[in-house]
């Protein structure tokens, strides 16, 4: 059978890994794909020693790759959303399918791009865009096809998980660990996407669209990152029997969907509490399969390239038949209302600084009590000599977000209380 001809744009972490796998696994891939996978073009700014290309032609103008006659599948690994969008549109309009690792592109422009792919009779796949090497989109699209999926939740940013793990296990500073994540190729070109939760929100919007057969809704995702989590929070959580993880959570309810990414306290014995370093883990709840959990490397050269190449193999197997990225044609997607965060309930970790004098704690308890929130656990550290305030940590029972916000506003207004900081607690039962 004739080879499937591939043009890879971007020869960095993911593009370089993809080129390496296509070369080193060529014979295995040919047998699994049912035809050879041939790298025919590369688009790159510069040649790289860690990405030898032999006699494959290299283009500085990436749009040439998207239009080349000897390319059947364009692989987009350049990142960003402007040129990447242009590149993907050009490839689709030129009769090529596209594989991309770019979650920002799919989250922000996926609805239009998937519609264009269908219009052009082509496929647009993005397994590498979510949870790196974990074949989570395949699991959702294919393995869970018989299920009404009610929940997708998990650790979906490798850089953030690496930072929280290293801060907790080795008391390293946030900036030091972030610099290592960048050196290891885990972080986004703009690492604020990792630490402010944007990357996880991109990924959650893709997971939710596939799980609930809805259009992509990135702007509907509530987004909080890990930059406000302090070493003291990690230490207090540990004392109370919890670990802090950054989670993405998408839940389907009768009246709409809940879409949120934020740091979360998880009981130490929860499965996801023990997923460390660059590992990701995604938990699916299906009405027939029940709970299934998938774990593996969420970022990095070969794990991510593994997902890119898996998509290429799917395209080789599908032949002329387009593969629907979200499992159904775009016209079959149905928008669902996004539930406001105010209506979401969770238990809470509340840390603040309080003056060490009688009455402060009872006022704090009254503010919570006035909103029907009770205290489940409390830590108050003894004052350090000369310190005007002491740190206080409170764990609450389950409360609606709007009630908690009102209580925290009242607590903040109390004399002698400063710096309140809240983190949600999930049990993931
Ligand atoms: N690094 C990782 O672990 C993962 C990355 N991704 C996604 O994969 C994509 C690529 O990420 P990385 O490989 O990490 O980035 P990278 O920075 O290592 O590689 C990007 C490459 O594209 C090239 N490039 C960018 N603009 C270009 C242009 N106009 N002309 C020619 N070459 C150009 C750059 O020179 C660079 O070599 C991004 O969308 C990222 O979000 C997805 C999953 C994991
Ligand atoms: N920057 C991302 C890369 C993979 O998607 C992450 O750290 O998870
Ligand atoms: Na994946």
XYZ file of C-alpha atoms and ligand atoms in Angstrom:
482
model
C 0.000 0.000 0.000
C 1.216 3.541 -0.688
C 2.893 5.485 2.109
C 1.035 8.101 4.131
C 3.135 11.228 3.522
C 3.727 13.477 6.489
C 4.882 17.071 6.814
C 5.944 18.107 10.331
C 6.006 21.816 11.215
C 8.110 22.668 14.276
C 11.195 20.680 15.255
C 11.272 21.530 18.979
C 10.288 19.260 21.877
C 7.167 17.693 20.349
C 7.991 18.031 16.623
C 11.521 16.692 17.220
C 10.158 13.740 19.204
C 7.623 13.003 16.461
C 10.318 12.997 13.773
C 12.441 10.705 15.971
C 9.604 8.191 16.465
C 8.653 8.196 12.779
C 12.276 7.346 11.959
C 13.149 4.916 14.783
C 9.834 3.034 14.818
C 9.320 3.045 11.040
C 8.926 -0.668 10.522
C 6.689 -1.254 13.566
C 4.570 1.734 12.550
C 4.230 0.501 8.968
C 2.915 -2.832 10.177
C 0.554 -1.270 12.726
C -0.693 1.431 10.363
C -1.034 -0.999 7.454
C 1.148 1.244 5.276
C 4.482 3.056 5.627
C 4.477 6.473 7.339
C 6.900 8.614 5.343
C 8.259 11.966 6.542
C 8.357 13.997 3.319
C 8.682 17.639 4.501
C 9.721 19.537 7.618
C 8.964 23.177 8.415
C 11.467 24.703 10.835
C 13.138 27.993 11.701
C 16.523 26.379 12.022
C 18.249 22.984 11.797
C 18.896 21.258 15.109
C 21.582 18.743 16.081
C 19.059 16.826 18.204
C 16.751 16.428 15.197
C 18.677 15.035 12.185
C 16.553 15.050 9.036
C 18.689 13.194 6.477
C 17.587 14.273 3.016
C 14.064 15.399 4.002
C 13.523 18.904 2.558
C 13.281 21.660 5.176
C 11.148 24.781 4.633
C 11.513 28.076 6.443
C 8.077 29.096 5.109
C 5.702 26.721 6.874
C 2.800 27.411 4.517
C 4.800 25.661 1.783
C 4.569 22.455 3.837
C 0.818 22.940 4.260
C 0.442 23.125 0.475
C 3.056 20.617 -0.666
C 1.728 18.013 -3.092
C 3.660 15.213 -1.411
C 2.081 15.815 2.027
C -1.105 13.954 3.068
C -1.010 14.871 6.764
C 0.295 18.094 8.261
C 1.579 17.806 11.834
C 1.449 21.179 13.621
C 3.938 21.447 16.485
C 4.810 25.155 16.451
C 2.448 26.350 19.198
C 0.687 29.724 19.397
C -2.620 30.497 17.782
C -2.015 32.899 14.893
C 0.367 31.271 12.443
C -0.764 27.853 13.700
C -4.357 28.671 12.752
C -3.320 29.891 9.336
C -1.208 26.793 8.835
C -3.992 24.396 9.843
C -6.595 26.188 7.695
C -4.249 26.190 4.721
C -3.529 22.486 5.109
C -7.225 21.558 5.423
C -8.154 23.700 2.415
C -5.314 22.045 0.492
C -6.899 18.632 1.104
C -4.671 17.476 3.962
C -5.638 16.143 7.349
C -4.008 17.704 10.374
C -2.593 16.382 13.632
C -1.820 19.004 16.263
C -0.439 19.077 19.806
C -1.739 22.623 20.247
C -4.414 22.833 22.953
C -4.546 26.632 22.837
C -5.401 26.465 19.136
C -8.108 23.818 19.594
C -9.577 25.418 22.721
C -9.786 28.864 21.134
C -10.474 28.098 17.475
C -11.448 24.423 17.522
C -15.137 24.948 16.711
C -14.312 26.763 13.476
C -11.386 24.489 12.615
C -13.328 21.263 13.169
C -16.162 22.609 11.027
C -13.653 23.517 8.320
C -12.089 20.055 8.495
C -15.503 18.473 7.900
C -16.282 20.884 5.081
C -12.990 19.898 3.438
C -13.571 16.162 4.047
C -10.451 15.996 6.221
C -9.626 15.089 9.828
C -8.204 17.278 12.583
C -6.909 15.247 15.542
C -5.274 16.410 18.773
C -4.500 13.524 21.158
C -1.190 15.128 22.148
C -2.965 18.315 23.180
C -4.479 16.741 26.298
C -2.474 14.994 29.024
C 0.563 14.408 26.791
C 1.283 10.703 26.373
C -1.929 9.438 27.982
C -4.280 8.288 25.193
C -7.158 9.973 26.989
C -9.006 11.341 23.960
C -8.937 7.899 22.386
C -10.236 6.401 25.642
C -13.092 8.906 25.703
C -13.902 8.788 21.995
C -13.584 5.053 21.464
C -13.334 3.156 24.735
C -16.182 5.048 26.413
C -18.389 5.256 23.307
C -21.222 3.336 24.982
C -21.278 5.577 28.047
C -23.105 8.668 29.107
C -20.096 10.383 30.653
C -21.011 12.471 33.691
C -17.610 13.589 34.909
C -14.046 14.131 33.714
C -11.554 15.279 36.304
C -7.850 15.134 36.768
C -4.368 16.532 36.900
C -3.884 17.866 33.397
C -0.854 20.131 33.609
C 2.519 18.433 34.007
C 4.471 21.586 34.819
C 2.099 22.583 37.618
C 2.112 19.088 39.107
C 5.909 18.994 38.917
C 6.117 22.328 40.745
C 3.667 21.370 43.518
C 5.353 17.987 43.983
C 8.872 19.398 44.228
C 7.790 22.258 46.517
C 6.162 19.725 48.850
C 8.614 16.842 48.738
C 11.902 18.754 48.597
C 11.012 22.251 49.836
C 12.253 23.764 46.567
C 11.212 27.250 45.536
C 8.477 27.795 42.955
C 10.815 29.680 40.590
C 13.574 27.087 40.820
C 11.235 24.211 39.895
C 9.577 26.198 37.115
C 13.014 26.871 35.586
C 13.716 23.115 35.650
C 10.341 22.349 34.027
C 11.246 24.796 31.256
C 14.671 23.194 30.773
C 13.048 19.756 30.564
C 10.678 20.960 27.812
C 7.507 20.584 29.927
C 6.445 24.219 30.120
C 4.566 26.239 27.529
C 6.425 28.933 25.578
C 4.642 31.357 27.933
C 4.847 29.522 31.294
C 2.147 31.720 32.829
C -0.216 29.444 30.873
C 0.983 26.577 33.074
C 1.069 28.355 36.430
C -2.121 30.402 36.026
C -4.226 27.424 34.945
C -4.798 28.532 31.331
C -3.190 25.424 29.844
C -5.338 23.193 32.057
C -8.420 25.215 31.045
C -7.539 24.695 27.368
C -7.312 20.958 27.976
C -10.456 20.772 30.092
C -12.467 22.474 27.369
C -11.375 19.757 24.919
C -12.128 16.944 27.383
C -15.552 18.367 28.212
C -16.493 18.833 24.553
C -15.661 15.216 23.858
C -17.184 13.829 27.064
C -20.500 15.670 26.768
C -20.675 16.086 22.947
C -20.807 19.871 23.262
C -19.023 22.573 21.272
C -15.714 23.712 22.773
C -16.337 26.284 25.494
C -12.975 27.572 26.711
C -14.383 30.917 27.848
C -16.815 29.056 30.117
C -14.035 27.437 32.158
C -13.424 28.966 35.594
C -9.661 29.281 35.868
C -7.388 29.617 38.890
C -3.704 28.621 38.845
C -1.139 27.571 41.410
C 0.780 30.834 41.737
C -0.967 31.727 45.021
C -0.248 28.335 46.634
C 2.521 28.840 49.216
C 4.934 26.366 50.842
C 2.971 27.047 54.070
C -0.270 25.870 52.376
C 1.426 22.645 51.301
C 2.736 22.147 54.862
C -0.630 22.900 56.542
C -2.433 20.604 54.103
C 0.046 17.857 54.930
C -0.545 18.299 58.684
C -4.277 17.978 58.061
C -3.934 14.807 55.937
C -4.155 16.355 52.456
C -2.043 17.050 49.372
C -2.545 20.029 47.089
C -3.070 19.240 43.403
C -4.152 21.427 40.513
C -7.268 19.814 39.049
C -9.509 20.263 36.063
C -13.097 19.238 36.771
C -15.963 18.954 34.288
C -19.276 17.603 35.574
C -22.579 17.244 33.765
C -25.706 18.084 35.782
C -29.347 18.110 34.755
C -29.261 21.919 34.344
C -25.843 22.351 32.729
C -22.123 21.683 33.052
C -19.597 22.659 35.672
C -16.215 23.580 34.171
C -13.408 24.577 36.518
C -9.651 24.389 37.031
C -8.097 25.338 40.357
C -5.804 24.100 43.123
C -7.505 21.519 45.322
C -6.835 19.750 48.610
C -7.201 15.985 48.155
C -7.092 13.431 50.985
C -3.668 11.764 50.980
C -5.194 8.363 50.244
C -7.021 9.580 47.102
C -5.582 8.068 43.924
C -4.911 11.450 42.325
C -3.178 12.742 45.475
C -0.386 10.269 44.720
C 0.163 11.229 41.089
C 3.406 13.180 41.275
C 5.942 15.072 39.201
C 5.199 15.527 35.512
C 2.618 12.733 35.617
C -0.979 13.518 34.771
C -4.034 11.445 35.653
C -7.563 11.674 34.310
C -10.615 10.104 35.869
C -13.748 9.411 33.821
C -17.146 8.556 35.218
C -19.353 6.686 32.741
C -22.815 5.344 33.492
C -21.910 1.877 32.227
C -18.151 1.550 32.822
C -18.242 3.351 36.177
C -15.013 5.037 37.218
C -11.911 4.558 35.058
C -8.567 6.274 35.685
C -5.708 6.871 33.259
C -2.235 8.004 34.277
C 1.054 8.749 32.543
C 3.488 11.451 31.471
C 1.618 14.700 30.870
C 4.441 16.441 29.012
C 7.858 15.837 27.492
C 9.391 14.956 24.134
C 8.684 11.271 23.529
C 5.491 10.880 25.602
C 3.865 13.723 23.678
C 5.276 12.522 20.362
C 3.790 9.093 21.120
C 0.339 10.712 21.131
C 1.028 12.632 17.898
C 2.122 9.469 16.123
C -0.900 7.547 17.457
C -3.137 10.102 15.699
C -1.138 9.667 12.475
C -1.635 5.891 12.721
C -5.398 6.435 13.162
C -5.431 8.518 9.979
C -3.421 5.890 8.089
C -5.907 3.223 9.152
C -8.953 5.359 8.336
C -7.815 5.933 4.748
C -10.094 8.373 2.933
C -12.691 8.242 5.738
C -12.480 11.348 7.999
C -12.159 10.728 11.757
C -14.364 12.970 13.926
C -12.089 14.450 16.556
C -14.848 14.823 19.171
C -16.402 11.461 18.274
C -19.399 12.948 16.444
C -19.804 15.377 13.523
C -19.764 19.051 14.504
C -23.485 19.429 13.684
C -24.319 16.741 16.278
C -22.715 18.759 19.108
C -25.251 20.392 21.453
C -24.430 23.424 23.581
C -25.240 23.096 27.291
C -25.447 25.954 29.803
C -22.331 26.498 31.926
C -23.193 26.576 35.616
C -21.919 29.625 37.505
C -19.201 28.998 40.107
C -21.459 30.539 42.776
C -23.618 27.421 42.558
C -20.722 24.963 42.903
C -20.265 23.330 46.307
C -17.112 22.069 47.964
C -15.469 21.951 51.358
C -12.894 24.699 51.954
C -9.406 25.286 53.311
C -9.166 28.843 54.630
C -5.811 30.298 55.705
C -5.454 33.720 57.271
C -3.354 35.778 59.646
C -5.083 36.675 62.937
C -4.095 38.861 65.852
C -3.387 36.663 68.856
C -6.048 38.031 71.208
C -9.265 36.719 72.799
C -12.415 36.804 70.700
C -10.854 36.669 67.221
C -11.542 32.984 66.708
C -15.138 33.207 67.879
C -15.780 36.123 65.490
C -14.320 34.073 62.660
C -16.552 31.124 63.568
C -19.576 33.461 63.700
C -18.917 34.794 60.194
C -18.835 31.230 58.872
C -21.814 30.179 60.997
C -23.906 33.084 59.677
C -23.632 31.471 56.229
C -24.409 27.982 57.552
C -20.764 26.897 57.298
C -19.211 24.889 60.107
C -15.577 24.336 61.043
C -14.370 20.753 60.619
C -10.731 21.280 61.660
C -8.553 24.147 62.814
C -4.839 24.812 63.195
C -3.568 27.859 65.067
C 0.184 28.164 65.377
C 1.722 29.654 68.517
C 2.915 33.236 68.002
C 6.522 33.698 67.006
C 8.265 36.198 69.264
C 7.554 39.749 68.072
C 5.031 38.588 65.440
C 1.849 40.646 65.538
C -0.294 37.916 63.992
C -0.432 34.127 63.881
C -1.390 31.911 60.975
C -4.758 30.203 61.332
C -6.063 27.464 59.082
C -9.670 26.324 59.033
C -11.263 23.446 57.146
C -14.998 23.840 56.590
C -17.815 21.480 55.746
C -19.251 21.494 52.220
C -20.597 24.919 51.284
C -21.782 26.706 48.184
C -19.193 29.034 46.719
C -21.413 32.124 47.083
C -21.915 31.438 50.817
C -18.198 30.944 51.357
C -17.391 34.172 49.476
C -19.832 36.150 51.665
C -18.330 34.631 54.817
C -14.783 35.442 53.675
C -15.792 39.030 52.884
C -17.183 39.349 56.431
C -14.044 37.746 57.908
C -11.801 40.105 55.918
C -13.667 43.061 57.386
C -12.949 41.924 60.980
C -10.310 43.894 62.827
C -7.186 41.820 63.395
C -7.658 39.446 60.435
C -5.651 39.752 57.236
C -4.609 37.836 54.123
C -7.465 35.312 53.871
C -6.730 32.727 51.216
C -9.101 29.911 50.206
C -8.518 26.587 48.453
C -11.282 24.140 47.573
C -11.280 20.599 48.975
C -12.482 17.690 46.846
C -12.865 14.056 47.747
C -13.453 12.849 44.159
C -15.852 10.123 45.369
N 6.328 20.304 25.427
C 5.380 19.471 25.787
O 5.569 18.597 26.642
C 4.042 19.565 25.147
C 3.740 20.527 24.220
N 2.519 20.554 23.623
C 2.215 21.534 22.599
O 3.035 21.282 21.457
C 3.281 22.492 20.754
C 4.783 22.654 20.575
O 5.364 22.705 21.860
P 6.925 22.406 22.071
O 7.392 21.381 21.132
O 7.070 22.169 23.534
O 7.553 23.816 21.722
P 9.033 24.130 21.246
O 9.253 25.571 21.487
O 9.985 23.155 21.823
O 8.963 23.862 19.690
C 8.292 24.701 18.790
C 9.104 24.733 17.529
O 8.370 25.397 16.521
C 9.257 26.244 15.837
N 8.527 27.363 15.253
C 7.683 28.203 15.878
N 7.251 29.144 15.011
C 7.847 28.872 13.814
C 7.816 29.489 12.561
N 7.094 30.575 12.335
N 8.562 28.967 11.572
C 9.306 27.880 11.795
N 9.381 27.238 12.978
C 8.658 27.745 13.983
C 10.244 26.729 16.888
O 11.430 27.190 16.308
C 10.434 25.484 17.718
O 11.492 24.688 17.272
C 2.625 23.598 21.573
O 1.359 23.852 21.030
C 2.484 22.977 22.964
O 1.411 23.507 23.694
C 1.559 19.627 23.916
C 1.787 18.665 24.826
C 3.044 18.568 25.534
N 2.967 22.686 29.391
C 2.157 21.516 29.341
C 2.673 20.600 28.297
C 1.742 19.524 27.988
O 0.597 19.697 27.650
C 2.197 20.817 30.687
O 3.094 21.110 31.479
O 1.317 19.994 30.944
Na -3.065 12.567 25.241
